[in-house]
C-alpha cells in the first residue's frame, strides 16, 4: 500500500488496465501481470465472472466477484475458474464478497425473501469449504444497506434471487445497468449451497477488478471463456 500518498494526500497517476486481458497458463489458471508500481498502488484485487442474459444481447450478469487470488512475487495475479459455480435450488446465484479473513470469507447473495429484499449470507472457511448458508439480512429501504439482524430461512418461505447485469454493447440508448429477478420458489426441507456446472457452449466473461488506494475502480478487458461438453 502506498502509505506516503495517503498520508500526504498526494494523488497517484491514474492507472489503466483496460488493454490488459487475462490469459490462461499451462495449469489452466487465469493470470494477469502487474508491475511493482501498480501492485503498490492497489488496495483490493478481485476476479469477476459474467454470464450472458438469455434473450438480451450484450447484457451480462455479474455472477460474482472474489478476492480469492494468488499474488506471485513477480506480480502475476493467479486465479482459477473451472466451469463450476455456486447455486441454490438448481439456479446459479450471484456472490459478492463482503469480508475476508485468514480463516475464510463471507459472501452476500441478493434475493427477495417473503417479499423483502435481503442479502443471503454465505460463509466459506476450513469447516465449510463448499460454503454454508447462515441466514439472510434485510436491506434498509432508505439506504440499501444490510441490517445487523439475521433472519433464519425456513421451510415454506418464498424466495427469488436477484441478478445484477451490465450492458457491454455500443447502443447508447440502452440502460447501462439492470436488475433481473429469478423465478420465485418455495423453500423445502433442504436449503443449501450446491455447485453447478456452467452451461456448455455458452460464452462467459472473465476479468479482474481493482480498487486503488484512492478508491478509484478499474476493470481489465475480459476474456471469453467457453466450456464444451
PDB file of C-alpha atoms in Angstrom:
ATOM      1  CA  UNK A   1       0.000   0.000   0.000  1.00  0.00           C
ATOM      2  CA  UNK A   2       1.314   3.447  -0.890  1.00  0.00           C
ATOM      3  CA  UNK A   3       1.000   4.927   2.604  1.00  0.00           C
ATOM      4  CA  UNK A   4       3.007   8.029   1.706  1.00  0.00           C
ATOM      5  CA  UNK A   5       0.478   9.234  -0.830  1.00  0.00           C
ATOM      6  CA  UNK A   6      -2.349   8.501   1.613  1.00  0.00           C
ATOM      7  CA  UNK A   7      -0.708  10.490   4.405  1.00  0.00           C
ATOM      8  CA  UNK A   8       0.331  13.426   2.238  1.00  0.00           C
ATOM      9  CA  UNK A   9      -2.840  13.498   0.151  1.00  0.00           C
ATOM     10  CA  UNK A  10      -0.681  13.297  -2.952  1.00  0.00           C
ATOM     11  CA  UNK A  11      -2.611  11.989  -5.950  1.00  0.00           C
ATOM     12  CA  UNK A  12      -1.310   8.962  -7.743  1.00  0.00           C
ATOM     13  CA  UNK A  13      -1.298   8.877 -11.522  1.00  0.00           C
ATOM     14  CA  UNK A  14      -4.444   7.219 -12.911  1.00  0.00           C
ATOM     15  CA  UNK A  15      -3.934   3.559 -13.672  1.00  0.00           C
ATOM     16  CA  UNK A  16      -5.195   1.920 -16.837  1.00  0.00           C
ATOM     17  CA  UNK A  17      -5.855  -1.803 -17.114  1.00  0.00           C
ATOM     18  CA  UNK A  18      -8.421  -1.655 -19.926  1.00  0.00           C
ATOM     19  CA  UNK A  19      -5.998  -3.040 -22.509  1.00  0.00           C
ATOM     20  CA  UNK A  20      -4.894  -5.936 -20.323  1.00  0.00           C
ATOM     21  CA  UNK A  21      -6.644  -9.263 -20.872  1.00  0.00           C
ATOM     22  CA  UNK A  22      -6.367 -12.324 -18.602  1.00  0.00           C
ATOM     23  CA  UNK A  23      -4.528 -15.256 -20.154  1.00  0.00           C
ATOM     24  CA  UNK A  24      -4.611 -18.970 -19.390  1.00  0.00           C
ATOM     25  CA  UNK A  25      -1.404 -20.613 -18.182  1.00  0.00           C
ATOM     26  CA  UNK A  26      -0.335 -24.239 -18.607  1.00  0.00           C
ATOM     27  CA  UNK A  27      -2.185 -25.265 -15.431  1.00  0.00           C
ATOM     28  CA  UNK A  28      -5.476 -23.866 -16.742  1.00  0.00           C
ATOM     29  CA  UNK A  29      -5.485 -20.906 -14.345  1.00  0.00           C
ATOM     30  CA  UNK A  30      -6.181 -17.336 -15.447  1.00  0.00           C
ATOM     31  CA  UNK A  31      -3.371 -14.867 -14.907  1.00  0.00           C
ATOM     32  CA  UNK A  32      -2.501 -11.228 -15.413  1.00  0.00           C
ATOM     33  CA  UNK A  33       0.851  -9.496 -14.953  1.00  0.00           C
ATOM     34  CA  UNK A  34       1.155  -6.271 -12.940  1.00  0.00           C
ATOM     35  CA  UNK A  35       4.158  -4.040 -12.338  1.00  0.00           C
ATOM     36  CA  UNK A  36       5.512  -3.437  -8.814  1.00  0.00           C
ATOM     37  CA  UNK A  37       4.248   0.155  -9.016  1.00  0.00           C
ATOM     38  CA  UNK A  38       0.743  -0.989  -9.960  1.00  0.00           C
ATOM     39  CA  UNK A  39       0.663  -3.502  -7.115  1.00  0.00           C
ATOM     40  CA  UNK A  40       1.902  -0.855  -4.686  1.00  0.00           C
ATOM     41  CA  UNK A  41      -0.998   1.429  -5.586  1.00  0.00           C
ATOM     42  CA  UNK A  42      -3.747  -1.204  -5.439  1.00  0.00           C
ATOM     43  CA  UNK A  43      -5.783  -1.747  -2.298  1.00  0.00           C
ATOM     44  CA  UNK A  44      -8.077  -4.572  -3.454  1.00  0.00           C
ATOM     45  CA  UNK A  45      -7.888  -7.162  -6.246  1.00  0.00           C
ATOM     46  CA  UNK A  46     -10.874  -9.261  -7.352  1.00  0.00           C
ATOM     47  CA  UNK A  47     -11.713 -11.627 -10.162  1.00  0.00           C
ATOM     48  CA  UNK A  48     -15.165 -11.358 -11.747  1.00  0.00           C
ATOM     49  CA  UNK A  49     -17.309 -13.826 -13.709  1.00  0.00           C
ATOM     50  CA  UNK A  50     -20.127 -12.720 -16.045  1.00  0.00           C
ATOM     51  CA  UNK A  51     -22.906 -14.783 -17.637  1.00  0.00           C
ATOM     52  CA  UNK A  52     -24.863 -13.636 -20.730  1.00  0.00           C
ATOM     53  CA  UNK A  53     -28.502 -12.688 -20.078  1.00  0.00           C
ATOM     54  CA  UNK A  54     -30.758 -15.024 -22.043  1.00  0.00           C
ATOM     55  CA  UNK A  55     -32.539 -13.158 -24.842  1.00  0.00           C
ATOM     56  CA  UNK A  56     -30.793  -9.834 -24.081  1.00  0.00           C
ATOM     57  CA  UNK A  57     -27.960  -9.047 -26.460  1.00  0.00           C
ATOM     58  CA  UNK A  58     -24.793  -7.626 -24.858  1.00  0.00           C
ATOM     59  CA  UNK A  59     -26.206  -7.757 -21.301  1.00  0.00           C
ATOM     60  CA  UNK A  60     -24.185  -9.825 -18.833  1.00  0.00           C
ATOM     61  CA  UNK A  61     -24.997 -10.847 -15.267  1.00  0.00           C
ATOM     62  CA  UNK A  62     -22.159 -10.498 -12.793  1.00  0.00           C
ATOM     63  CA  UNK A  63     -22.197 -13.943 -11.211  1.00  0.00           C
ATOM     64  CA  UNK A  64     -19.752 -12.770  -8.622  1.00  0.00           C
ATOM     65  CA  UNK A  65     -16.572 -11.130  -7.503  1.00  0.00           C
ATOM     66  CA  UNK A  66     -13.987 -12.560  -5.131  1.00  0.00           C
ATOM     67  CA  UNK A  67     -10.572 -11.616  -3.782  1.00  0.00           C
ATOM     68  CA  UNK A  68      -9.581 -15.291  -3.691  1.00  0.00           C
ATOM     69  CA  UNK A  69      -6.496 -14.677  -5.822  1.00  0.00           C
ATOM     70  CA  UNK A  70      -2.834 -15.623  -5.544  1.00  0.00           C
ATOM     71  CA  UNK A  71      -0.213 -12.897  -5.967  1.00  0.00           C
ATOM     72  CA  UNK A  72       3.188 -14.208  -7.059  1.00  0.00           C
ATOM     73  CA  UNK A  73       6.466 -12.461  -6.242  1.00  0.00           C
ATOM     74  CA  UNK A  74       6.859 -11.289  -9.840  1.00  0.00           C
ATOM     75  CA  UNK A  75       3.477  -9.507  -9.786  1.00  0.00           C
ATOM     76  CA  UNK A  76       1.478 -12.248 -11.510  1.00  0.00           C
ATOM     77  CA  UNK A  77      -2.131 -12.460 -10.301  1.00  0.00           C
ATOM     78  CA  UNK A  78      -3.382 -16.059 -10.488  1.00  0.00           C
ATOM     79  CA  UNK A  79      -6.993 -17.273 -10.236  1.00  0.00           C
ATOM     80  CA  UNK A  80      -8.995 -20.339 -11.155  1.00  0.00           C
ATOM     81  CA  UNK A  81     -12.311 -20.755 -12.974  1.00  0.00           C
ATOM     82  CA  UNK A  82     -13.072 -24.395 -13.737  1.00  0.00           C
ATOM     83  CA  UNK A  83     -16.611 -24.024 -15.062  1.00  0.00           C
ATOM     84  CA  UNK A  84     -18.317 -24.723 -11.733  1.00  0.00           C
ATOM     85  CA  UNK A  85     -20.210 -22.011  -9.846  1.00  0.00           C
ATOM     86  CA  UNK A  86     -22.354 -21.942  -6.669  1.00  0.00           C
ATOM     87  CA  UNK A  87     -26.113 -22.222  -6.949  1.00  0.00           C
ATOM     88  CA  UNK A  88     -29.244 -22.847  -4.900  1.00  0.00           C
ATOM     89  CA  UNK A  89     -32.305 -24.844  -5.941  1.00  0.00           C
ATOM     90  CA  UNK A  90     -30.724 -25.599  -9.320  1.00  0.00           C
ATOM     91  CA  UNK A  91     -30.041 -21.965 -10.270  1.00  0.00           C
ATOM     92  CA  UNK A  92     -26.802 -20.014 -10.262  1.00  0.00           C
ATOM     93  CA  UNK A  93     -26.603 -17.285  -7.628  1.00  0.00           C
ATOM     94  CA  UNK A  94     -24.597 -14.051  -7.574  1.00  0.00           C
ATOM     95  CA  UNK A  95     -21.939 -13.982  -4.860  1.00  0.00           C
ATOM     96  CA  UNK A  96     -20.381 -10.705  -3.765  1.00  0.00           C
ATOM     97  CA  UNK A  97     -17.561 -10.813  -1.251  1.00  0.00           C
ATOM     98  CA  UNK A  98     -18.305  -8.750   1.874  1.00  0.00           C
ATOM     99  CA  UNK A  99     -15.459  -9.828   4.129  1.00  0.00           C
ATOM    100  CA  UNK A 100     -12.324 -11.951   4.221  1.00  0.00           C
ATOM    101  CA  UNK A 101     -10.008 -13.096   6.999  1.00  0.00           C
ATOM    102  CA  UNK A 102      -7.174 -15.609   7.172  1.00  0.00           C
ATOM    103  CA  UNK A 103      -9.676 -18.319   8.098  1.00  0.00           C
ATOM    104  CA  UNK A 104     -12.292 -17.712   5.403  1.00  0.00           C
ATOM    105  CA  UNK A 105     -14.632 -15.360   3.567  1.00  0.00           C
ATOM    106  CA  UNK A 106     -18.246 -14.174   3.657  1.00  0.00           C
ATOM    107  CA  UNK A 107     -20.401 -13.504   0.616  1.00  0.00           C
ATOM    108  CA  UNK A 108     -23.780 -11.873   0.026  1.00  0.00           C
ATOM    109  CA  UNK A 109     -26.385 -13.238  -2.406  1.00  0.00           C
ATOM    110  CA  UNK A 110     -29.026 -10.632  -3.428  1.00  0.00           C
ATOM    111  CA  UNK A 111     -32.541 -12.043  -3.044  1.00  0.00           C
ATOM    112  CA  UNK A 112     -36.162 -11.368  -2.125  1.00  0.00           C
ATOM    113  CA  UNK A 113     -37.355 -13.357   0.904  1.00  0.00           C
ATOM    114  CA  UNK A 114     -41.116 -13.356   1.526  1.00  0.00           C
ATOM    115  CA  UNK A 115     -41.398 -10.073  -0.380  1.00  0.00           C
ATOM    116  CA  UNK A 116     -38.487  -8.360   1.414  1.00  0.00           C
ATOM    117  CA  UNK A 117     -35.132  -7.582  -0.187  1.00  0.00           C
ATOM    118  CA  UNK A 118     -32.309  -9.335   1.643  1.00  0.00           C
ATOM    119  CA  UNK A 119     -28.718 -10.443   1.341  1.00  0.00           C
ATOM    120  CA  UNK A 120     -28.344 -14.157   1.918  1.00  0.00           C
ATOM    121  CA  UNK A 121     -25.065 -14.600   3.795  1.00  0.00           C
ATOM    122  CA  UNK A 122     -22.763 -17.489   2.928  1.00  0.00           C
ATOM    123  CA  UNK A 123     -19.524 -18.373   4.701  1.00  0.00           C
ATOM    124  CA  UNK A 124     -16.567 -20.301   3.294  1.00  0.00           C
ATOM    125  CA  UNK A 125     -13.936 -21.485   5.768  1.00  0.00           C
ATOM    126  CA  UNK A 126     -11.946 -24.560   6.756  1.00  0.00           C
ATOM    127  CA  UNK A 127     -15.020 -26.162   8.327  1.00  0.00           C
ATOM    128  CA  UNK A 128     -17.213 -25.268   5.321  1.00  0.00           C
ATOM    129  CA  UNK A 129     -15.043 -25.447   2.184  1.00  0.00           C
ATOM    130  CA  UNK A 130     -18.113 -25.817  -0.061  1.00  0.00           C
ATOM    131  CA  UNK A 131     -19.946 -22.943   1.622  1.00  0.00           C
ATOM    132  CA  UNK A 132     -22.642 -22.740   4.289  1.00  0.00           C
ATOM    133  CA  UNK A 133     -25.731 -20.507   4.334  1.00  0.00           C
ATOM    134  CA  UNK A 134     -26.016 -18.810   7.728  1.00  0.00           C
ATOM    135  CA  UNK A 135     -29.133 -16.686   7.162  1.00  0.00           C
ATOM    136  CA  UNK A 136     -30.477 -13.556   5.473  1.00  0.00           C
ATOM    137  CA  UNK A 137     -30.015  -9.891   6.337  1.00  0.00           C
ATOM    138  CA  UNK A 138     -32.813  -7.451   5.424  1.00  0.00           C
ATOM    139  CA  UNK A 139     -31.858  -4.353   3.428  1.00  0.00           C
ATOM    140  CA  UNK A 140     -32.875  -0.903   4.608  1.00  0.00           C
ATOM    141  CA  UNK A 141     -35.332   0.679   2.205  1.00  0.00           C
ATOM    142  CA  UNK A 142     -33.682   4.067   2.697  1.00  0.00           C
ATOM    143  CA  UNK A 143     -30.008   3.200   2.451  1.00  0.00           C
ATOM    144  CA  UNK A 144     -29.940  -0.205   0.773  1.00  0.00           C
ATOM    145  CA  UNK A 145     -27.502  -1.299   3.485  1.00  0.00           C
ATOM    146  CA  UNK A 146     -27.835  -4.680   5.159  1.00  0.00           C
ATOM    147  CA  UNK A 147     -29.236  -4.668   8.684  1.00  0.00           C
ATOM    148  CA  UNK A 148     -27.346  -6.331  11.530  1.00  0.00           C
ATOM    149  CA  UNK A 149     -30.128  -8.735  12.476  1.00  0.00           C
ATOM    150  CA  UNK A 150     -30.099 -12.090  10.709  1.00  0.00           C
ATOM    151  CA  UNK A 151     -33.251 -13.853   9.512  1.00  0.00           C
ATOM    152  CA  UNK A 152     -33.478 -17.613   9.501  1.00  0.00           C
ATOM    153  CA  UNK A 153     -34.531 -19.112   6.168  1.00  0.00           C
ATOM    154  CA  UNK A 154     -37.021 -21.889   6.825  1.00  0.00           C
ATOM    155  CA  UNK A 155     -39.211 -24.386   5.040  1.00  0.00           C
ATOM    156  CA  UNK A 156     -42.208 -22.739   3.368  1.00  0.00           C
ATOM    157  CA  UNK A 157     -40.506 -19.365   2.811  1.00  0.00           C
ATOM    158  CA  UNK A 158     -40.907 -17.753  -0.612  1.00  0.00           C
ATOM    159  CA  UNK A 159     -37.607 -16.860  -2.237  1.00  0.00           C
ATOM    160  CA  UNK A 160     -36.279 -15.498  -5.513  1.00  0.00           C
ATOM    161  CA  UNK A 161     -32.781 -14.413  -6.441  1.00  0.00           C
ATOM    162  CA  UNK A 162     -31.733 -11.059  -7.874  1.00  0.00           C
ATOM    163  CA  UNK A 163     -29.140 -10.657 -10.615  1.00  0.00           C
ATOM    164  CA  UNK A 164     -27.147  -7.507 -11.378  1.00  0.00           C
ATOM    165  CA  UNK A 165     -26.300  -7.013 -15.049  1.00  0.00           C
ATOM    166  CA  UNK A 166     -24.374  -4.502 -17.133  1.00  0.00           C
ATOM    167  CA  UNK A 167     -24.610  -3.623 -20.813  1.00  0.00           C
ATOM    168  CA  UNK A 168     -21.381  -4.132 -22.766  1.00  0.00           C
ATOM    169  CA  UNK A 169     -22.655  -3.125 -26.199  1.00  0.00           C
ATOM    170  CA  UNK A 170     -22.365   0.124 -28.161  1.00  0.00           C
ATOM    171  CA  UNK A 171     -26.027   1.230 -28.275  1.00  0.00           C
ATOM    172  CA  UNK A 172     -26.061   4.441 -26.206  1.00  0.00           C
ATOM    173  CA  UNK A 173     -29.848   4.263 -25.780  1.00  0.00           C
ATOM    174  CA  UNK A 174     -29.557   1.109 -23.654  1.00  0.00           C
ATOM    175  CA  UNK A 175     -29.577   1.186 -19.865  1.00  0.00           C
ATOM    176  CA  UNK A 176     -26.046   0.527 -18.630  1.00  0.00           C
ATOM    177  CA  UNK A 177     -27.243  -1.345 -15.535  1.00  0.00           C
ATOM    178  CA  UNK A 178     -30.209  -3.654 -14.978  1.00  0.00           C
ATOM    179  CA  UNK A 179     -31.510  -5.929 -12.235  1.00  0.00           C
ATOM    180  CA  UNK A 180     -33.209  -9.202 -13.153  1.00  0.00           C
ATOM    181  CA  UNK A 181     -35.390 -11.385 -10.946  1.00  0.00           C
ATOM    182  CA  UNK A 182     -35.229 -15.153 -10.902  1.00  0.00           C
ATOM    183  CA  UNK A 183     -38.243 -17.426 -10.581  1.00  0.00           C
ATOM    184  CA  UNK A 184     -39.813 -17.492  -7.129  1.00  0.00           C
ATOM    185  CA  UNK A 185     -39.798 -20.847  -5.358  1.00  0.00           C
ATOM    186  CA  UNK A 186     -40.806 -22.297  -2.002  1.00  0.00           C
ATOM    187  CA  UNK A 187     -38.002 -23.347   0.327  1.00  0.00           C
ATOM    188  CA  UNK A 188     -38.122 -27.073   1.003  1.00  0.00           C
ATOM    189  CA  UNK A 189     -36.634 -29.374   3.631  1.00  0.00           C
ATOM    190  CA  UNK A 190     -33.087 -28.724   2.446  1.00  0.00           C
ATOM    191  CA  UNK A 191     -31.722 -25.277   1.720  1.00  0.00           C
ATOM    192  CA  UNK A 192     -28.036 -25.297   0.982  1.00  0.00           C
ATOM    193  CA  UNK A 193     -25.421 -24.162  -1.468  1.00  0.00           C
ATOM    194  CA  UNK A 194     -24.700 -26.501  -4.355  1.00  0.00           C
ATOM    195  CA  UNK A 195     -22.076 -26.440  -7.083  1.00  0.00           C
ATOM    196  CA  UNK A 196     -23.384 -26.344 -10.637  1.00  0.00           C
ATOM    197  CA  UNK A 197     -21.595 -26.721 -13.946  1.00  0.00           C
ATOM    198  CA  UNK A 198     -21.887 -23.768 -16.304  1.00  0.00           C
ATOM    199  CA  UNK A 199     -23.926 -24.208 -19.460  1.00  0.00           C
ATOM    200  CA  UNK A 200     -21.804 -25.950 -22.121  1.00  0.00           C
ATOM    201  CA  UNK A 201     -21.295 -23.913 -25.270  1.00  0.00           C
ATOM    202  CA  UNK A 202     -22.235 -20.630 -23.587  1.00  0.00           C
ATOM    203  CA  UNK A 203     -19.649 -17.849 -23.616  1.00  0.00           C
ATOM    204  CA  UNK A 204     -18.820 -16.404 -20.189  1.00  0.00           C
ATOM    205  CA  UNK A 205     -16.661 -13.369 -19.495  1.00  0.00           C
ATOM    206  CA  UNK A 206     -13.793 -13.442 -17.016  1.00  0.00           C
ATOM    207  CA  UNK A 207     -11.748 -10.488 -15.856  1.00  0.00           C
ATOM    208  CA  UNK A 208     -10.181  -8.609 -12.986  1.00  0.00           C
ATOM    209  CA  UNK A 209     -11.489  -5.683 -10.934  1.00  0.00           C
ATOM    210  CA  UNK A 210      -9.160  -3.404  -8.986  1.00  0.00           C
ATOM    211  CA  UNK A 211      -9.562  -0.665  -6.374  1.00  0.00           C
ATOM    212  CA  UNK A 212      -6.603   1.635  -5.768  1.00  0.00           C
ATOM    213  CA  UNK A 213      -5.581   3.438  -2.579  1.00  0.00           C
ATOM    214  CA  UNK A 214      -7.690   6.459  -3.566  1.00  0.00           C
ATOM    215  CA  UNK A 215     -10.789   4.285  -4.145  1.00  0.00           C
ATOM    216  CA  UNK A 216     -10.664   4.543  -7.937  1.00  0.00           C
ATOM    217  CA  UNK A 217     -12.084   1.452  -9.632  1.00  0.00           C
ATOM    218  CA  UNK A 218     -10.714  -0.313 -12.697  1.00  0.00           C
ATOM    219  CA  UNK A 219     -11.575  -3.309 -14.861  1.00  0.00           C
ATOM    220  CA  UNK A 220      -9.270  -5.224 -17.134  1.00  0.00           C
ATOM    221  CA  UNK A 221     -10.511  -6.292 -20.517  1.00  0.00           C
ATOM    222  CA  UNK A 222     -12.487  -9.541 -20.382  1.00  0.00           C
ATOM    223  CA  UNK A 223     -11.514 -12.883 -21.818  1.00  0.00           C
ATOM    224  CA  UNK A 224     -14.263 -15.065 -23.304  1.00  0.00           C
ATOM    225  CA  UNK A 225     -14.481 -18.484 -21.667  1.00  0.00           C
ATOM    226  CA  UNK A 226     -16.441 -21.383 -23.154  1.00  0.00           C
ATOM    227  CA  UNK A 227     -16.759 -24.901 -21.773  1.00  0.00           C
ATOM    228  CA  UNK A 228     -17.511 -27.781 -24.145  1.00  0.00           C
ATOM    229  CA  UNK A 229     -19.330 -30.966 -23.119  1.00  0.00           C
TER     230      UNK A 229
END
